[in-house]
Amino acid sequence: MPYALCSIRHGTRIMNEVHRWNWRSRLVSDLTGVVLEIGVGAGANLLHYRKATHVFAIEPDPQRAQRAQMTAMRSKIPVVAVHIAIAEALPFASESIDHVVSSLVFCSVDDPRQALHEIRRVLRPGGVLHMVEHVRPQTPLLANAASKITPYWRRIARNCHLDRATLETLHTEGWNARVLARYGVFVRIEAQPQ
């Protein structure tokens, strides 16, 4: 039991540090034009948009989408629309979005490659995908542990894969991706289609 308590305390400390990183604001506050947020959840990021002219959001869970719409009403963005949809089938016209945002979402998307294909489709030329995601640990020991835990973790954490190789997937799917910041397994990424 002491080891379990130590692990919980360590995990809590890491998450507190990640929140002090102020990642939500850093991810979205300077985005301009038309923005699409994938997997908006209850809308925690919506209060951090400062410069966007329109923000569209998708969320597969109807209850969370409703909460996000309520959060959107408190935001300072002129237009926010929340759609019930998945990343693999975006309900938007081709080349209609300036920026796509994904925060802690790609770990749970059923088909990341199809989601990236859809994001590429809706982005305007020069558009950018902005992500904060947790990715497969870099050290072999931790990567192996994440792979062993993932089948159980997915059941309790909404399909979250602790061992997703999101950066590698971006590269193999033809995206120029660069890491802007890293905190442990959490990375802030900007990517553009090649």
PDB file of C-alpha atoms in Angstrom:
ATOM      1  CA  MET A   1       0.000   0.000   0.000  1.00  0.00           C
ATOM      2  CA  PRO A   2       2.754   2.583   0.696  1.00  0.00           C
ATOM      3  CA  TYR A   3       3.978   2.169  -2.922  1.00  0.00           C
ATOM      4  CA  ALA A   4       0.447   2.760  -4.247  1.00  0.00           C
ATOM      5  CA  LEU A   5       0.080   5.883  -2.109  1.00  0.00           C
ATOM      6  CA  CYS A   6       3.483   7.096  -3.283  1.00  0.00           C
ATOM      7  CA  SER A   7       2.446   6.548  -6.917  1.00  0.00           C
ATOM      8  CA  ILE A   8      -0.817   8.427  -6.406  1.00  0.00           C
ATOM      9  CA  ARG A   9       0.998  11.317  -4.733  1.00  0.00           C
ATOM     10  CA  HIS A  10       3.605  11.370  -7.514  1.00  0.00           C
ATOM     11  CA  GLY A  11       0.869  11.337 -10.181  1.00  0.00           C
ATOM     12  CA  THR A  12      -0.967  14.162  -8.421  1.00  0.00           C
ATOM     13  CA  ARG A  13       2.259  16.173  -8.207  1.00  0.00           C
ATOM     14  CA  ILE A  14       2.890  15.694 -11.941  1.00  0.00           C
ATOM     15  CA  MET A  15      -0.643  16.815 -12.835  1.00  0.00           C
ATOM     16  CA  ASN A  16      -0.293  19.881 -10.585  1.00  0.00           C
ATOM     17  CA  GLU A  17       2.938  20.763 -12.402  1.00  0.00           C
ATOM     18  CA  VAL A  18       1.252  20.249 -15.775  1.00  0.00           C
ATOM     19  CA  HIS A  19      -1.550  22.624 -14.766  1.00  0.00           C
ATOM     20  CA  ARG A  20       1.009  25.210 -13.603  1.00  0.00           C
ATOM     21  CA  TRP A  21       2.444  24.930 -17.106  1.00  0.00           C
ATOM     22  CA  ASN A  22      -0.757  26.837 -18.020  1.00  0.00           C
ATOM     23  CA  TRP A  23      -1.127  24.678 -21.099  1.00  0.00           C
ATOM     24  CA  ARG A  24      -4.756  25.506 -21.886  1.00  0.00           C
ATOM     25  CA  SER A  25      -4.069  29.195 -22.325  1.00  0.00           C
ATOM     26  CA  ARG A  26      -0.791  28.572 -24.169  1.00  0.00           C
ATOM     27  CA  LEU A  27      -2.552  26.193 -26.535  1.00  0.00           C
ATOM     28  CA  VAL A  28      -5.460  28.386 -27.660  1.00  0.00           C
ATOM     29  CA  SER A  29      -5.246  32.019 -26.520  1.00  0.00           C
ATOM     30  CA  ASP A  30      -3.397  33.328 -29.602  1.00  0.00           C
ATOM     31  CA  LEU A  31      -5.312  31.386 -32.261  1.00  0.00           C
ATOM     32  CA  THR A  32      -7.089  33.582 -34.809  1.00  0.00           C
ATOM     33  CA  GLY A  33      -9.723  32.995 -37.455  1.00  0.00           C
ATOM     34  CA  VAL A  34     -11.894  29.886 -37.518  1.00  0.00           C
ATOM     35  CA  VAL A  35     -10.916  27.223 -34.980  1.00  0.00           C
ATOM     36  CA  LEU A  36     -12.162  23.663 -34.558  1.00  0.00           C
ATOM     37  CA  GLU A  37     -11.615  21.963 -31.215  1.00  0.00           C
ATOM     38  CA  ILE A  38     -11.802  18.186 -31.306  1.00  0.00           C
ATOM     39  CA  GLY A  39     -13.085  16.419 -28.196  1.00  0.00           C
ATOM     40  CA  VAL A  40     -14.055  19.586 -26.365  1.00  0.00           C
ATOM     41  CA  GLY A  41     -15.350  17.637 -23.350  1.00  0.00           C
ATOM     42  CA  ALA A  42     -17.122  19.995 -20.959  1.00  0.00           C
ATOM     43  CA  GLY A  43     -15.442  22.994 -22.591  1.00  0.00           C
ATOM     44  CA  ALA A  44     -12.512  23.750 -20.284  1.00  0.00           C
ATOM     45  CA  ASN A  45     -10.498  25.308 -23.131  1.00  0.00           C
ATOM     46  CA  LEU A  46     -13.342  27.528 -24.349  1.00  0.00           C
ATOM     47  CA  LEU A  47     -12.714  30.163 -21.689  1.00  0.00           C
ATOM     48  CA  HIS A  48      -9.125  30.599 -22.920  1.00  0.00           C
ATOM     49  CA  TYR A  49      -9.774  31.574 -26.541  1.00  0.00           C
ATOM     50  CA  ARG A  50      -9.027  35.296 -26.922  1.00  0.00           C
ATOM     51  CA  LYS A  51      -8.519  36.072 -30.613  1.00  0.00           C
ATOM     52  CA  ALA A  52     -10.532  33.507 -32.583  1.00  0.00           C
ATOM     53  CA  THR A  53     -13.423  34.854 -34.651  1.00  0.00           C
ATOM     54  CA  HIS A  54     -15.350  31.563 -34.572  1.00  0.00           C
ATOM     55  CA  VAL A  55     -14.830  28.406 -32.564  1.00  0.00           C
ATOM     56  CA  PHE A  56     -16.509  25.174 -33.540  1.00  0.00           C
ATOM     57  CA  ALA A  57     -16.171  22.140 -31.320  1.00  0.00           C
ATOM     58  CA  ILE A  58     -17.002  18.471 -31.550  1.00  0.00           C
ATOM     59  CA  GLU A  59     -17.687  16.046 -28.730  1.00  0.00           C
ATOM     60  CA  PRO A  60     -19.019  12.482 -29.109  1.00  0.00           C
ATOM     61  CA  ASP A  61     -20.685  12.422 -25.667  1.00  0.00           C
ATOM     62  CA  PRO A  62     -24.018  14.331 -25.792  1.00  0.00           C
ATOM     63  CA  GLN A  63     -23.977  15.197 -22.070  1.00  0.00           C
ATOM     64  CA  ARG A  64     -20.470  16.621 -22.241  1.00  0.00           C
ATOM     65  CA  ALA A  65     -21.366  18.490 -25.447  1.00  0.00           C
ATOM     66  CA  GLN A  66     -24.285  20.103 -23.628  1.00  0.00           C
ATOM     67  CA  ARG A  67     -21.985  21.157 -20.768  1.00  0.00           C
ATOM     68  CA  ALA A  68     -19.518  22.560 -23.309  1.00  0.00           C
ATOM     69  CA  GLN A  69     -22.293  24.620 -24.908  1.00  0.00           C
ATOM     70  CA  MET A  70     -23.136  26.052 -21.464  1.00  0.00           C
ATOM     71  CA  THR A  71     -19.451  26.880 -20.913  1.00  0.00           C
ATOM     72  CA  ALA A  72     -19.360  28.504 -24.350  1.00  0.00           C
ATOM     73  CA  MET A  73     -22.115  30.901 -23.300  1.00  0.00           C
ATOM     74  CA  ARG A  74     -19.745  32.251 -20.629  1.00  0.00           C
ATOM     75  CA  SER A  75     -16.850  32.685 -23.053  1.00  0.00           C
ATOM     76  CA  LYS A  76     -15.954  35.927 -24.814  1.00  0.00           C
ATOM     77  CA  ILE A  77     -15.878  34.379 -28.277  1.00  0.00           C
ATOM     78  CA  PRO A  78     -18.571  35.749 -30.598  1.00  0.00           C
ATOM     79  CA  VAL A  79     -19.580  32.401 -32.090  1.00  0.00           C
ATOM     80  CA  VAL A  80     -19.209  28.987 -30.515  1.00  0.00           C
ATOM     81  CA  ALA A  81     -21.053  25.946 -31.819  1.00  0.00           C
ATOM     82  CA  VAL A  82     -20.704  22.494 -30.300  1.00  0.00           C
ATOM     83  CA  HIS A  83     -21.522  19.524 -32.541  1.00  0.00           C
ATOM     84  CA  ILE A  84     -21.986  15.912 -31.466  1.00  0.00           C
ATOM     85  CA  ALA A  85     -19.466  14.184 -33.723  1.00  0.00           C
ATOM     86  CA  ILE A  86     -16.250  12.168 -33.795  1.00  0.00           C
ATOM     87  CA  ALA A  87     -12.804  13.131 -35.074  1.00  0.00           C
ATOM     88  CA  GLU A  88     -12.890  10.422 -37.723  1.00  0.00           C
ATOM     89  CA  ALA A  89     -15.935  12.001 -39.464  1.00  0.00           C
ATOM     90  CA  LEU A  90     -15.826  15.788 -39.127  1.00  0.00           C
ATOM     91  CA  PRO A  91     -19.070  17.555 -40.118  1.00  0.00           C
ATOM     92  CA  PHE A  92     -17.292  20.491 -41.782  1.00  0.00           C
ATOM     93  CA  ALA A  93     -16.554  21.491 -45.361  1.00  0.00           C
ATOM     94  CA  SER A  94     -13.125  20.870 -46.827  1.00  0.00           C
ATOM     95  CA  GLU A  95     -10.619  23.716 -46.350  1.00  0.00           C
ATOM     96  CA  SER A  96     -12.919  25.618 -43.980  1.00  0.00           C
ATOM     97  CA  ILE A  97     -10.843  25.736 -40.759  1.00  0.00           C
ATOM     98  CA  ASP A  98      -7.729  27.793 -39.911  1.00  0.00           C
ATOM     99  CA  HIS A  99      -6.686  25.919 -36.761  1.00  0.00           C
ATOM    100  CA  VAL A 100      -7.610  22.560 -35.241  1.00  0.00           C
ATOM    101  CA  VAL A 101      -7.087  21.987 -31.508  1.00  0.00           C
ATOM    102  CA  SER A 102      -6.735  18.637 -29.772  1.00  0.00           C
ATOM    103  CA  SER A 103      -6.040  18.533 -26.056  1.00  0.00           C
ATOM    104  CA  LEU A 104      -5.692  15.148 -24.400  1.00  0.00           C
ATOM    105  CA  VAL A 105      -7.915  13.609 -27.082  1.00  0.00           C
ATOM    106  CA  PHE A 106      -5.783  11.554 -29.474  1.00  0.00           C
ATOM    107  CA  CYS A 107      -5.137   8.981 -26.761  1.00  0.00           C
ATOM    108  CA  SER A 108      -8.803   7.978 -26.964  1.00  0.00           C
ATOM    109  CA  VAL A 109      -9.680   8.454 -30.650  1.00  0.00           C
ATOM    110  CA  ASP A 110     -10.615   5.067 -32.135  1.00  0.00           C
ATOM    111  CA  ASP A 111      -8.736   5.599 -35.412  1.00  0.00           C
ATOM    112  CA  PRO A 112      -6.021   8.286 -35.140  1.00  0.00           C
ATOM    113  CA  ARG A 113      -4.998   7.915 -38.798  1.00  0.00           C
ATOM    114  CA  GLN A 114      -8.543   8.540 -40.033  1.00  0.00           C
ATOM    115  CA  ALA A 115      -8.846  11.487 -37.635  1.00  0.00           C
ATOM    116  CA  LEU A 116      -5.655  12.997 -39.079  1.00  0.00           C
ATOM    117  CA  HIS A 117      -7.009  12.451 -42.596  1.00  0.00           C
ATOM    118  CA  GLU A 118     -10.184  14.347 -41.652  1.00  0.00           C
ATOM    119  CA  ILE A 119      -8.224  17.156 -39.987  1.00  0.00           C
ATOM    120  CA  ARG A 120      -6.099  17.497 -43.121  1.00  0.00           C
ATOM    121  CA  ARG A 121      -9.297  17.686 -45.191  1.00  0.00           C
ATOM    122  CA  VAL A 122     -10.915  20.502 -43.174  1.00  0.00           C
ATOM    123  CA  LEU A 123      -7.771  22.614 -42.711  1.00  0.00           C
ATOM    124  CA  ARG A 124      -7.303  25.518 -45.086  1.00  0.00           C
ATOM    125  CA  PRO A 125      -3.947  25.741 -46.882  1.00  0.00           C
ATOM    126  CA  GLY A 126      -1.448  26.902 -44.266  1.00  0.00           C
ATOM    127  CA  GLY A 127      -3.704  25.682 -41.439  1.00  0.00           C
ATOM    128  CA  VAL A 128      -2.203  24.246 -38.262  1.00  0.00           C
ATOM    129  CA  LEU A 129      -3.043  21.410 -35.883  1.00  0.00           C
ATOM    130  CA  HIS A 130      -2.301  22.377 -32.251  1.00  0.00           C
ATOM    131  CA  MET A 131      -2.066  19.566 -29.713  1.00  0.00           C
ATOM    132  CA  VAL A 132      -1.358  18.897 -26.077  1.00  0.00           C
ATOM    133  CA  GLU A 133      -1.270  15.148 -25.697  1.00  0.00           C
ATOM    134  CA  HIS A 134       0.276  12.512 -23.528  1.00  0.00           C
ATOM    135  CA  VAL A 135       2.408  10.205 -25.608  1.00  0.00           C
ATOM    136  CA  ARG A 136       4.131   6.871 -25.182  1.00  0.00           C
ATOM    137  CA  PRO A 137       7.013   7.288 -22.717  1.00  0.00           C
ATOM    138  CA  GLN A 138      10.450   7.592 -24.303  1.00  0.00           C
ATOM    139  CA  THR A 139      12.281   5.180 -22.019  1.00  0.00           C
ATOM    140  CA  PRO A 140      11.857   1.484 -22.917  1.00  0.00           C
ATOM    141  CA  LEU A 141      10.976   0.452 -19.357  1.00  0.00           C
ATOM    142  CA  LEU A 142       8.169   3.019 -19.048  1.00  0.00           C
ATOM    143  CA  ALA A 143       6.982   2.407 -22.619  1.00  0.00           C
ATOM    144  CA  ASN A 144       6.698  -1.310 -21.844  1.00  0.00           C
ATOM    145  CA  ALA A 145       4.815  -0.582 -18.605  1.00  0.00           C
ATOM    146  CA  ALA A 146       2.411   1.745 -20.443  1.00  0.00           C
ATOM    147  CA  SER A 147       1.709  -0.979 -23.013  1.00  0.00           C
ATOM    148  CA  LYS A 148       0.958  -3.508 -20.290  1.00  0.00           C
ATOM    149  CA  ILE A 149      -1.351  -1.140 -18.375  1.00  0.00           C
ATOM    150  CA  THR A 150      -3.230   0.227 -21.401  1.00  0.00           C
ATOM    151  CA  PRO A 151      -5.733  -2.661 -21.871  1.00  0.00           C
ATOM    152  CA  TYR A 152      -6.980  -2.154 -18.302  1.00  0.00           C
ATOM    153  CA  TRP A 153      -6.673   1.642 -18.312  1.00  0.00           C
ATOM    154  CA  ARG A 154      -8.827   1.916 -21.470  1.00  0.00           C
ATOM    155  CA  ARG A 155     -11.757   0.348 -19.627  1.00  0.00           C
ATOM    156  CA  ILE A 156     -11.789   2.920 -16.842  1.00  0.00           C
ATOM    157  CA  ALA A 157     -10.541   5.987 -18.727  1.00  0.00           C
ATOM    158  CA  ARG A 158     -12.801   6.375 -21.773  1.00  0.00           C
ATOM    159  CA  ASN A 159     -10.623   4.398 -24.205  1.00  0.00           C
ATOM    160  CA  CYS A 160      -7.436   6.266 -23.227  1.00  0.00           C
ATOM    161  CA  HIS A 161      -4.310   4.550 -24.580  1.00  0.00           C
ATOM    162  CA  LEU A 162      -1.271   5.301 -22.427  1.00  0.00           C
ATOM    163  CA  ASP A 163       0.999   3.914 -25.135  1.00  0.00           C
ATOM    164  CA  ARG A 164      -0.080   5.946 -28.176  1.00  0.00           C
ATOM    165  CA  ALA A 165       2.818   7.023 -30.368  1.00  0.00           C
ATOM    166  CA  THR A 166       1.122  10.235 -31.509  1.00  0.00           C
ATOM    167  CA  LEU A 167       4.274  11.963 -32.768  1.00  0.00           C
ATOM    168  CA  GLU A 168       5.261   8.952 -34.843  1.00  0.00           C
ATOM    169  CA  THR A 169       1.737   8.683 -36.243  1.00  0.00           C
ATOM    170  CA  LEU A 170       1.818  12.337 -37.292  1.00  0.00           C
ATOM    171  CA  HIS A 171       5.088  11.795 -39.140  1.00  0.00           C
ATOM    172  CA  THR A 172       4.036   8.563 -40.858  1.00  0.00           C
ATOM    173  CA  GLU A 173       0.768  10.189 -41.959  1.00  0.00           C
ATOM    174  CA  GLY A 174       2.619  13.013 -43.707  1.00  0.00           C
ATOM    175  CA  TRP A 175       2.558  15.829 -41.164  1.00  0.00           C
ATOM    176  CA  ASN A 176       5.407  18.183 -40.282  1.00  0.00           C
ATOM    177  CA  ALA A 177       5.189  18.058 -36.500  1.00  0.00           C
ATOM    178  CA  ARG A 178       7.347  19.848 -33.994  1.00  0.00           C
ATOM    179  CA  VAL A 179       7.360  19.652 -30.222  1.00  0.00           C
ATOM    180  CA  LEU A 180       7.039  23.103 -28.662  1.00  0.00           C
ATOM    181  CA  ALA A 181       7.217  21.949 -25.042  1.00  0.00           C
ATOM    182  CA  ARG A 182       7.527  18.696 -23.129  1.00  0.00           C
ATOM    183  CA  TYR A 183       6.668  17.777 -19.575  1.00  0.00           C
ATOM    184  CA  GLY A 184       7.228  14.079 -18.971  1.00  0.00           C
ATOM    185  CA  VAL A 185       4.790  12.221 -21.217  1.00  0.00           C
ATOM    186  CA  PHE A 186       2.870  15.424 -22.012  1.00  0.00           C
ATOM    187  CA  VAL A 187       3.858  17.299 -25.159  1.00  0.00           C
ATOM    188  CA  ARG A 188       2.684  20.435 -26.889  1.00  0.00           C
ATOM    189  CA  ILE A 189       2.803  19.930 -30.652  1.00  0.00           C
ATOM    190  CA  GLU A 190       2.202  22.048 -33.732  1.00  0.00           C
ATOM    191  CA  ALA A 191       1.734  20.180 -36.999  1.00  0.00           C
ATOM    192  CA  GLN A 192       0.975  21.020 -40.610  1.00  0.00           C
ATOM    193  CA  PRO A 193       0.217  18.710 -43.512  1.00  0.00           C
ATOM    194  CA  GLN A 194       3.181  18.234 -45.854  1.00  0.00           C
TER     195      GLN A 194
END
